[in-house]
Coordinates of C-alpha atoms in Angstrom, one line a residue:
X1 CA 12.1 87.5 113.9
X2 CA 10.2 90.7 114.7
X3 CA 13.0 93.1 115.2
X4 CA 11.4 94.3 118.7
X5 CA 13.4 92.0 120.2
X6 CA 15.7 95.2 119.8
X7 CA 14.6 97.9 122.1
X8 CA 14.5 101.9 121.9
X9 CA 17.3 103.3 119.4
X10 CA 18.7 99.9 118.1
X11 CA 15.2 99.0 117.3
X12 CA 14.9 102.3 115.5
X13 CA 18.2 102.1 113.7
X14 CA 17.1 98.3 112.1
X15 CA 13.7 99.6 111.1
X16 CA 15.8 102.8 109.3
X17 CA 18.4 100.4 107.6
X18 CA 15.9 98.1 105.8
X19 CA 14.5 101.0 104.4
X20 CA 17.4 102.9 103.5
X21 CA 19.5 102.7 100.6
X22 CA 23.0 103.1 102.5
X23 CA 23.9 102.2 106.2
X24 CA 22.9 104.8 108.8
X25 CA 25.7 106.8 110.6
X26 CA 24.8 108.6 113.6
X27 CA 20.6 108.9 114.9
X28 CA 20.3 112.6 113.7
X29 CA 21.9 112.0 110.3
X30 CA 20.6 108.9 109.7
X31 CA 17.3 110.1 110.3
X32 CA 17.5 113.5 108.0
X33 CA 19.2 111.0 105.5
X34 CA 16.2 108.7 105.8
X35 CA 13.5 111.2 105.4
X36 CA 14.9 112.2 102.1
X37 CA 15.0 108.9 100.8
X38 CA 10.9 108.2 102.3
X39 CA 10.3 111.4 100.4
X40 CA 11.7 109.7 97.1
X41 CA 9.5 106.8 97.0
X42 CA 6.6 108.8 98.0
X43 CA 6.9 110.4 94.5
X44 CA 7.2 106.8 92.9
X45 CA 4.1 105.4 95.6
X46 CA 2.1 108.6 96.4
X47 CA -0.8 106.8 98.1
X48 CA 1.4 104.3 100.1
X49 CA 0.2 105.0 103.1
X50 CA 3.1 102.9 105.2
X51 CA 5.6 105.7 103.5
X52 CA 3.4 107.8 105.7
X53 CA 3.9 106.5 108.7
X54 CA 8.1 105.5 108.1
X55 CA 7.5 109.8 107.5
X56 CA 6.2 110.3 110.8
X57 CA 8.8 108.1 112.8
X58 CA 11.5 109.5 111.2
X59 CA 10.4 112.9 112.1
X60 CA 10.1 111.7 115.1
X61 CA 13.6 110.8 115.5
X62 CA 14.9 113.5 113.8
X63 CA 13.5 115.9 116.6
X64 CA 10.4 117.3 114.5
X65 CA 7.9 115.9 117.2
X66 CA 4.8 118.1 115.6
X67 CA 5.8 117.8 112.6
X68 CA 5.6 114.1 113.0
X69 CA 1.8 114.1 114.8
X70 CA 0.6 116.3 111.9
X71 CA 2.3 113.6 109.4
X72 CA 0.2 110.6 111.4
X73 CA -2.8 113.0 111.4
X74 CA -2.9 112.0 107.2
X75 CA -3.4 108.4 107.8
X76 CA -7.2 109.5 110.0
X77 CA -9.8 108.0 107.9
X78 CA -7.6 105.5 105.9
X79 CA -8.1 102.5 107.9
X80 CA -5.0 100.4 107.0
X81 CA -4.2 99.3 110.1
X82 CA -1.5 101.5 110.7
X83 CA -0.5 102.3 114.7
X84 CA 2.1 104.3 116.0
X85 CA 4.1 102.4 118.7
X86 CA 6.7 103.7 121.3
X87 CA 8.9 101.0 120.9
X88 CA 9.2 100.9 117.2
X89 CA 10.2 104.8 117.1
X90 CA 8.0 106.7 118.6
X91 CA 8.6 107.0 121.7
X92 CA 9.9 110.4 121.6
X93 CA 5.9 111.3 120.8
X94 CA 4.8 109.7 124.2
X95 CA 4.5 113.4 125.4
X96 CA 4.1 115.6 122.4
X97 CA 0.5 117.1 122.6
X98 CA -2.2 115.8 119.9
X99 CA -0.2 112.3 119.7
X100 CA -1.9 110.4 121.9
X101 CA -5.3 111.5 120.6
X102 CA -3.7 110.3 117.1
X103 CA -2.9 107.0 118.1
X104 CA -6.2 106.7 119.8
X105 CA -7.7 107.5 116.8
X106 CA -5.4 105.2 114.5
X107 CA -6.7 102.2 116.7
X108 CA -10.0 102.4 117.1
X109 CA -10.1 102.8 112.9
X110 CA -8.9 98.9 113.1
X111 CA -12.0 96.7 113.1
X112 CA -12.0 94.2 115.9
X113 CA -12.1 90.3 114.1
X114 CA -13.5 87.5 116.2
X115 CA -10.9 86.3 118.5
X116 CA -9.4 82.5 117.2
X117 CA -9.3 80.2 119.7
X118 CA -5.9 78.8 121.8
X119 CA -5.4 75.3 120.6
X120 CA -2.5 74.8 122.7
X121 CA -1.0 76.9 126.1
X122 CA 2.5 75.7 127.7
X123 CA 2.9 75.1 131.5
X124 CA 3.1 78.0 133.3
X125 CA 6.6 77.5 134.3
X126 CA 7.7 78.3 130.3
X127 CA 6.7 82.1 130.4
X128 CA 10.2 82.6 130.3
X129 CA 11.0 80.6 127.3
X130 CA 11.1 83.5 124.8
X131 CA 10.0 81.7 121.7
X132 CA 10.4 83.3 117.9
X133 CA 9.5 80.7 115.9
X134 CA 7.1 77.7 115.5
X135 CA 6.9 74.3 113.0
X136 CA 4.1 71.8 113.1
X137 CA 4.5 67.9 112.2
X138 CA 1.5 66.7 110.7
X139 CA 2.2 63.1 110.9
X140 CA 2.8 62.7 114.9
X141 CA 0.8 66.0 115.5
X142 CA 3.1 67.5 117.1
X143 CA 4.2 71.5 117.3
X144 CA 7.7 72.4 117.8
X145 CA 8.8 75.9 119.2
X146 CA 12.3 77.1 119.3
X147 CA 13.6 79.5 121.9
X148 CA 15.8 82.5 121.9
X149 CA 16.1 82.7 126.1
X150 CA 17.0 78.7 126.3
X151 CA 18.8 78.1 123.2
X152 CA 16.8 74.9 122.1
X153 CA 14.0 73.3 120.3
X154 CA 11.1 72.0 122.2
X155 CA 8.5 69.6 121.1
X156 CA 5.3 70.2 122.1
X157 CA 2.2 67.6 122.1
X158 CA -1.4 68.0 122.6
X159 CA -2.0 68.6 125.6
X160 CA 1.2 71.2 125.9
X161 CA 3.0 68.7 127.1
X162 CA 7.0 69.8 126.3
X163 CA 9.9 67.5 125.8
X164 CA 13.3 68.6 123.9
X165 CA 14.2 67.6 120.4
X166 CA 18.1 68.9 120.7
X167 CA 20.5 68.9 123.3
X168 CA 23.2 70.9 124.6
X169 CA 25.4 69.0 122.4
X170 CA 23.9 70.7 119.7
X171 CA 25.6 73.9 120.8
X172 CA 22.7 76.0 119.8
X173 CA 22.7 80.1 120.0
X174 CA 19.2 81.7 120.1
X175 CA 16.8 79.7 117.8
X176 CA 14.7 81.7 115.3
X177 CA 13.0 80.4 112.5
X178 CA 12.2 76.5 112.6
X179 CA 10.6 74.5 109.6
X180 CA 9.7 70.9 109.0
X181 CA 10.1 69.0 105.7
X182 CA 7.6 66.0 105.9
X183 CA 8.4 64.6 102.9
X184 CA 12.3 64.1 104.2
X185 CA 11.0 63.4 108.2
X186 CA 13.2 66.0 109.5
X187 CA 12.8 69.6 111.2
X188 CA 15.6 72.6 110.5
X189 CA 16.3 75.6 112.5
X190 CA 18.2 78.8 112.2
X191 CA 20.8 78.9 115.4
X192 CA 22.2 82.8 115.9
X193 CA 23.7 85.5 118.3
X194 CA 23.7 88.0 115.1
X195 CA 21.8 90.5 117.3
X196 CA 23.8 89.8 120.8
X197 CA 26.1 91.5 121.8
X198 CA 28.4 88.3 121.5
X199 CA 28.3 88.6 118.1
X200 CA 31.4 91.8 118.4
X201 CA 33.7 88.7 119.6
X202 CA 32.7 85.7 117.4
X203 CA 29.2 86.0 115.1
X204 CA 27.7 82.8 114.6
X205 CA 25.1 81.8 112.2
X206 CA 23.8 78.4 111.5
X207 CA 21.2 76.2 110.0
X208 CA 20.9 72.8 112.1
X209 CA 18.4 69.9 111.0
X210 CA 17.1 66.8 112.9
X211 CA 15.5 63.7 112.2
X212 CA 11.6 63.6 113.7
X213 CA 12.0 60.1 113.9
X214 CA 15.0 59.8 116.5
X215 CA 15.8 63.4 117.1
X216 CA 19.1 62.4 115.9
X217 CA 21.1 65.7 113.9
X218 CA 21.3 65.3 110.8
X219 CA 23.0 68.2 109.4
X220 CA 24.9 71.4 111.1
X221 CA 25.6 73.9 107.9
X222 CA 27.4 77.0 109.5
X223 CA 27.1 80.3 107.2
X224 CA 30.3 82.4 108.0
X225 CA 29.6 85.0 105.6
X226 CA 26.0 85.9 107.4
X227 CA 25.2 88.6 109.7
X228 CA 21.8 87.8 111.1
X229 CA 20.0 84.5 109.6
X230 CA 16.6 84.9 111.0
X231 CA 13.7 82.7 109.3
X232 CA 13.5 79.8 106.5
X233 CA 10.9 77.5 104.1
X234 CA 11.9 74.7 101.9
X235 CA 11.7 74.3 98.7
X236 CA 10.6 71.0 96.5
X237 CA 14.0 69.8 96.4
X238 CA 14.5 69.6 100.0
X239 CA 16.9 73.0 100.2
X240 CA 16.4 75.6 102.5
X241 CA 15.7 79.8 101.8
X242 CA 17.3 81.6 104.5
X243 CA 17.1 85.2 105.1
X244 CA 19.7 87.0 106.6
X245 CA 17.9 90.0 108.4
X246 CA 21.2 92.6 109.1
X247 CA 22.9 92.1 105.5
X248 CA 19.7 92.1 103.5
X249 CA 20.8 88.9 101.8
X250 CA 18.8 85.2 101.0
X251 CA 20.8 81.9 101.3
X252 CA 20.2 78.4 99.8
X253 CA 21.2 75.8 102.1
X254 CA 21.5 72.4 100.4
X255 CA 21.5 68.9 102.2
X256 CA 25.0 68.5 101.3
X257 CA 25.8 71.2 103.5
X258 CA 26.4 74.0 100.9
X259 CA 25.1 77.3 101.2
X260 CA 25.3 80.1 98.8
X261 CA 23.5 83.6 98.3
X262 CA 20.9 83.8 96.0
X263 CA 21.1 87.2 95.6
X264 CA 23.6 90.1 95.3
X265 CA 25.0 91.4 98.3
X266 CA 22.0 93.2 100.6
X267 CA 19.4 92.8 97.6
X268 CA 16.9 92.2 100.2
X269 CA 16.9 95.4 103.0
X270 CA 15.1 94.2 106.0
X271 CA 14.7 90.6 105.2
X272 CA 12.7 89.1 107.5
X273 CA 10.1 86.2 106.7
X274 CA 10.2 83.7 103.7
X275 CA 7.5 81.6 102.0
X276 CA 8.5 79.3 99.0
X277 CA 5.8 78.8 95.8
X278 CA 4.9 75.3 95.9
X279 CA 6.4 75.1 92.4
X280 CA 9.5 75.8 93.1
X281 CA 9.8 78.7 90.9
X282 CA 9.9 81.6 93.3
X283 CA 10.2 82.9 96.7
X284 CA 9.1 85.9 98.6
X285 CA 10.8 87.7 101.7
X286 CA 9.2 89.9 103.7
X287 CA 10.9 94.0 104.0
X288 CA 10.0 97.2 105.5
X289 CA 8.1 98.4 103.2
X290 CA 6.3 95.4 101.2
X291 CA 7.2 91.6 99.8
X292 CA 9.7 91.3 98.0
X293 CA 9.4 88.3 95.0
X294 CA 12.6 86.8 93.4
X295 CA 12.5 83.8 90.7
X296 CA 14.3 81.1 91.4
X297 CA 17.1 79.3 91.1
X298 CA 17.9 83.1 91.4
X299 CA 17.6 86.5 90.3
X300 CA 17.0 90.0 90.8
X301 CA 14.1 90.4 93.7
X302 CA 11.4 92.7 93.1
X303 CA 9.0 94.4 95.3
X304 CA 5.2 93.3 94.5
X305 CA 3.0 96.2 93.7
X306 CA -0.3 96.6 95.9
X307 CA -3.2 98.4 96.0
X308 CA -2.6 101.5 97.8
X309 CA -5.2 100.5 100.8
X310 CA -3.1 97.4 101.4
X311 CA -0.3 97.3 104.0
X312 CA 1.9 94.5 103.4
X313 CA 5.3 95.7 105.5
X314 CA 6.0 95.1 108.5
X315 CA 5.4 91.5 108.2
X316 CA 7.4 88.7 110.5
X317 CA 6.3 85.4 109.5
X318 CA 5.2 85.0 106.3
X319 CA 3.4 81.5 104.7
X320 CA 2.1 80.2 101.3
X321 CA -1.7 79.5 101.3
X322 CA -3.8 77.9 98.7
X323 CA -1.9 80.7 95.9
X324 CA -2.1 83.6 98.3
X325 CA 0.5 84.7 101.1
X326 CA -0.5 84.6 104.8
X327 CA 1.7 86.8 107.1
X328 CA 2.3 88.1 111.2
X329 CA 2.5 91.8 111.1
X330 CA 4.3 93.7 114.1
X331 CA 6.2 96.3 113.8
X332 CA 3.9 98.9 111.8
X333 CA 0.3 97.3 114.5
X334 CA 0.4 95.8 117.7
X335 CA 0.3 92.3 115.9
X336 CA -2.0 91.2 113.3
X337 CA -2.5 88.3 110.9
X338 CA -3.5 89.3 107.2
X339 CA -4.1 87.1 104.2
X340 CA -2.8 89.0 101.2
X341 CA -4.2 88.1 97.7
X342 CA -2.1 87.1 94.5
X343 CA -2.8 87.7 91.1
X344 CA -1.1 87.1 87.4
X345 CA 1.0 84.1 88.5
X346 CA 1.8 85.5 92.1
X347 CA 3.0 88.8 90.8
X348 CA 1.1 90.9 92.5
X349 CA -1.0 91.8 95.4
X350 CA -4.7 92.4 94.9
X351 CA -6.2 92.8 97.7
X352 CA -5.4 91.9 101.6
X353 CA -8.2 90.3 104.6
X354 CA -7.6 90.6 108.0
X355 CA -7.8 87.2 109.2
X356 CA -6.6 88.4 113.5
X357 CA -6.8 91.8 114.3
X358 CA -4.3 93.0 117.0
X359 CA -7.1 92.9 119.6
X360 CA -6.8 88.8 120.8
X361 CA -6.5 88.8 124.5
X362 CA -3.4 86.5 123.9
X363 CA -1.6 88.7 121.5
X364 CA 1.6 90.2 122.9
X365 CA 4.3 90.2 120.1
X366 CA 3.2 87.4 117.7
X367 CA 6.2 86.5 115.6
X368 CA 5.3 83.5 113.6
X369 CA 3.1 81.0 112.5
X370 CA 2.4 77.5 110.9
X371 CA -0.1 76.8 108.2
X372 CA -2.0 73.6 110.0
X373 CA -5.7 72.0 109.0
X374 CA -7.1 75.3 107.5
X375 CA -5.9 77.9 109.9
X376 CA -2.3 79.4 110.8
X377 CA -1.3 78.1 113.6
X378 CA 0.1 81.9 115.1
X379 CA 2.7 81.6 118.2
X380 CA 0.7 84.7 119.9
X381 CA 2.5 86.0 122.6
X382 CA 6.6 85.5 121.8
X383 CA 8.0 88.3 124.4
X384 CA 11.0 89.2 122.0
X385 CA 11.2 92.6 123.2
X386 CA 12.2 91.3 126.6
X387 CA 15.3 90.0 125.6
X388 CA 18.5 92.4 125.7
X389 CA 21.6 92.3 123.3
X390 CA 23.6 91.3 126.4
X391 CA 22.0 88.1 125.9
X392 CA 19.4 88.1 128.8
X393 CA 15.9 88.9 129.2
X394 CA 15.4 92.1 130.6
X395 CA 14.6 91.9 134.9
X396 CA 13.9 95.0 135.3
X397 CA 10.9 94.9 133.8
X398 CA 7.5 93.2 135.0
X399 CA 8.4 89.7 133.8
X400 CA 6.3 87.8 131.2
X401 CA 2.7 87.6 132.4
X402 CA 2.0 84.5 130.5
X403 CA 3.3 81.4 129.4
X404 CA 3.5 80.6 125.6
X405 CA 0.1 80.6 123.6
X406 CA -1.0 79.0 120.0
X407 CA -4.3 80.1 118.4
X408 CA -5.3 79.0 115.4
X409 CA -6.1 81.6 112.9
X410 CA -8.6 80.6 110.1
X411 CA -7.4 81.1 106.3
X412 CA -10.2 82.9 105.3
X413 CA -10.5 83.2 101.7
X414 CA -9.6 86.8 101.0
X415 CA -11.1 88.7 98.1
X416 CA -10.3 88.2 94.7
X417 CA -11.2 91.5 93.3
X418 CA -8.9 92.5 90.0
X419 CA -8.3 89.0 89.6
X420 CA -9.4 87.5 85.9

């Protein structure tokens, strides 16, 4: 879950925290706090150009407007992709002279990819679904999409056809990440109001799983101890890796209906997506400021090292592919889809493609995706940043334009440069 489905300082205030070392206190603090700590790992990263930009926005909150527009004027001629956004931090720019220019600039450095095509568009009466995130079922070809506005999991056939898979029985708060385990015939979803404001009365966090052959549930594991659960992948064994988003913690979520950290406490700042090695022997979790790798059954997570003209933070939805990673970036670009290259067992990151620049007409805060027949299947325009923390999408604003789109992304093969 992209966390523009907060909006203005909230959204700000997340984006900080899973980059910070310590919680933030107040916006000016927090922001003086943050810069310091940005500063830090520059001198470990010099050439990480997403340090850059954090730089910039933090200026930006911390009042230093041209300070903040001479910051972004460093990343001209770079071409990572990089875009400053008003709501993810810089809005407070929106008037500040030069910073339009900037961002103009910052775009039009970000080649335009061929647009993929829309394999699948919902009526037009579901524009107000709100979906986060998207599972495929290969053996009745069928899509699934869960929604934060309705609190349920749809089904979705051909022809975009829709028909539920739970029911109100299920109790279900907003539904984030969903993922299907074909070998066990059976689809799981995270169920939350960790980012409602609900949540100050009675925070709930689940993991639910049906059966694809009745739509019966099968399972309902609640995780008390959880702050935010946001996205999960299984692994062989049929357990789930669950990141919790606001405590910076991963869960594994048995079928017996156990779950347990595999981490220590908020080893993982600004989890977000999760992608599990088809071995079994690691997984990796999207942050802030790159992917973060952990061995499992568990251990200490580390951040992959990259290339300095990679960007690999700021990623929502992230997917195993044929020994690479495949992830939805929004929060640091309007919404893209890269392909970034492993090396030495998965320990690294080589090199990164840009599979779906952030120019499809459909795009309009792509969350997640599903790896299906060669491409990712990328659910293109979610909406999150419509919906409030008061639990309701937002009316005062022009309401969704469109209803739900899939395109399917091709997996490119990206570059193996550096690679033995």
């Amino acid at each position: 879950m992209s966390i523009r489905s907060l909006r203005g300082p909230a959204a700000v205030a997340a984006l900080l925290l899973a980059v910070a070392v310590a919680a933030p206190a107040q916006p000016g603090p927090q922001a003086e706090a943050q810069l310091a700590r940005i500063r830090a790992l520059q001198q470990q990263r010099p050439g990480d150009g997403l340090l850059v930009h954090y730089e910039a926005m933090t200026q930006a909150q911390a009042g230093d407007r041209a300070g903040a527009v001479a910051t972004l004027r460093r990343l001209l001629g770079r071409r990572l992709g990089l875009v400053p956004l008003a709501d993810m931090g810089f809005d407070t720019l929106q008037d500040e002279p030069g910073f339009r220019e900037v961002q103009a600039q910052l775009l039009a450095e970000t080649p335009r990819t061929p647009d993929a095509p829309v394999v699948l568009r919902l009526p037009a009466g579901s524009a107000r679904l709100i979906p986060e995130g998207i599972a495929y079922d290969a053996r009745r070809r069928t899509h699934y999409l869960g929604s934060i506005a309705e609190r349920r999991v749809l089904a979705v056939d051909g022809q975009g056809r829709t028909r539920p898979l739970s029911t109100a029985a299920d109790a279900l708060d907003a539904v984030l990440g969903l993922a299907v385990d074909a070998k066990r015939d059976r689809l799981c979803a995270v169920s939350t109001n960790g980012f409602e404001d609900s949540a100050q009365a009675q925070r709930r966090n689940a993991v639910v799983c049906w059966s694809l052959a009745d739509s019966r549930r099968l399972l309902r594991v609640a995780v008390p101890e959880a702050r935010q659960l946001n996205d999960l992948a299984f692994a062989p064994d049929g357990s789930l890796l669950v990141t919790d988003s606001m405590a910076g913690n991963l869960w594994r979520v048995g079928g017996d209906g156990s779950a347990r950290r595999v981490d220590a406490d908020g080893a993982f700042r600004g989890a977000n997506g999760v992608a599990v090695a088809p071995d079994g022997s690691a997984a990796y979790v999207t942050a802030s400021t790159g992917i973060l790798r952990v061995s499992l059954p568990g251990g200490e997570p580390t951040r992959l090292p990259q290339p300095d003209d990679v960007v690999s933070g700021g990623i929502d939805g992230l997917y195993w592919a044929d020994g690479d990673l495949v992830g939805v970036q929004n929060t640091v670009n309007p919404g893209r889809v890269l392909r970034l290259a492993l090396a030495d067992g998965g320990t690294r990151i080589v090199a990164a493609t840009v599979l779906q620049s952030h120019h499809h007409p459909d795009f309009a805060e792509p969350t997640t995706g599903v790896v299906v027949d060669g491409a990712l299947h990328v659910l293109a325009n979610s909406y999150v940043g419509y919906w409030l923390p008061a639990g309701r999408i937002d009316d005062s604003r022009a309401p969704p334009p469109r209803a739900p789109a899939i395109v399917a992304v091709p997996l490119r093969v990206a570059p193996r440069a550096g690679t033995d």
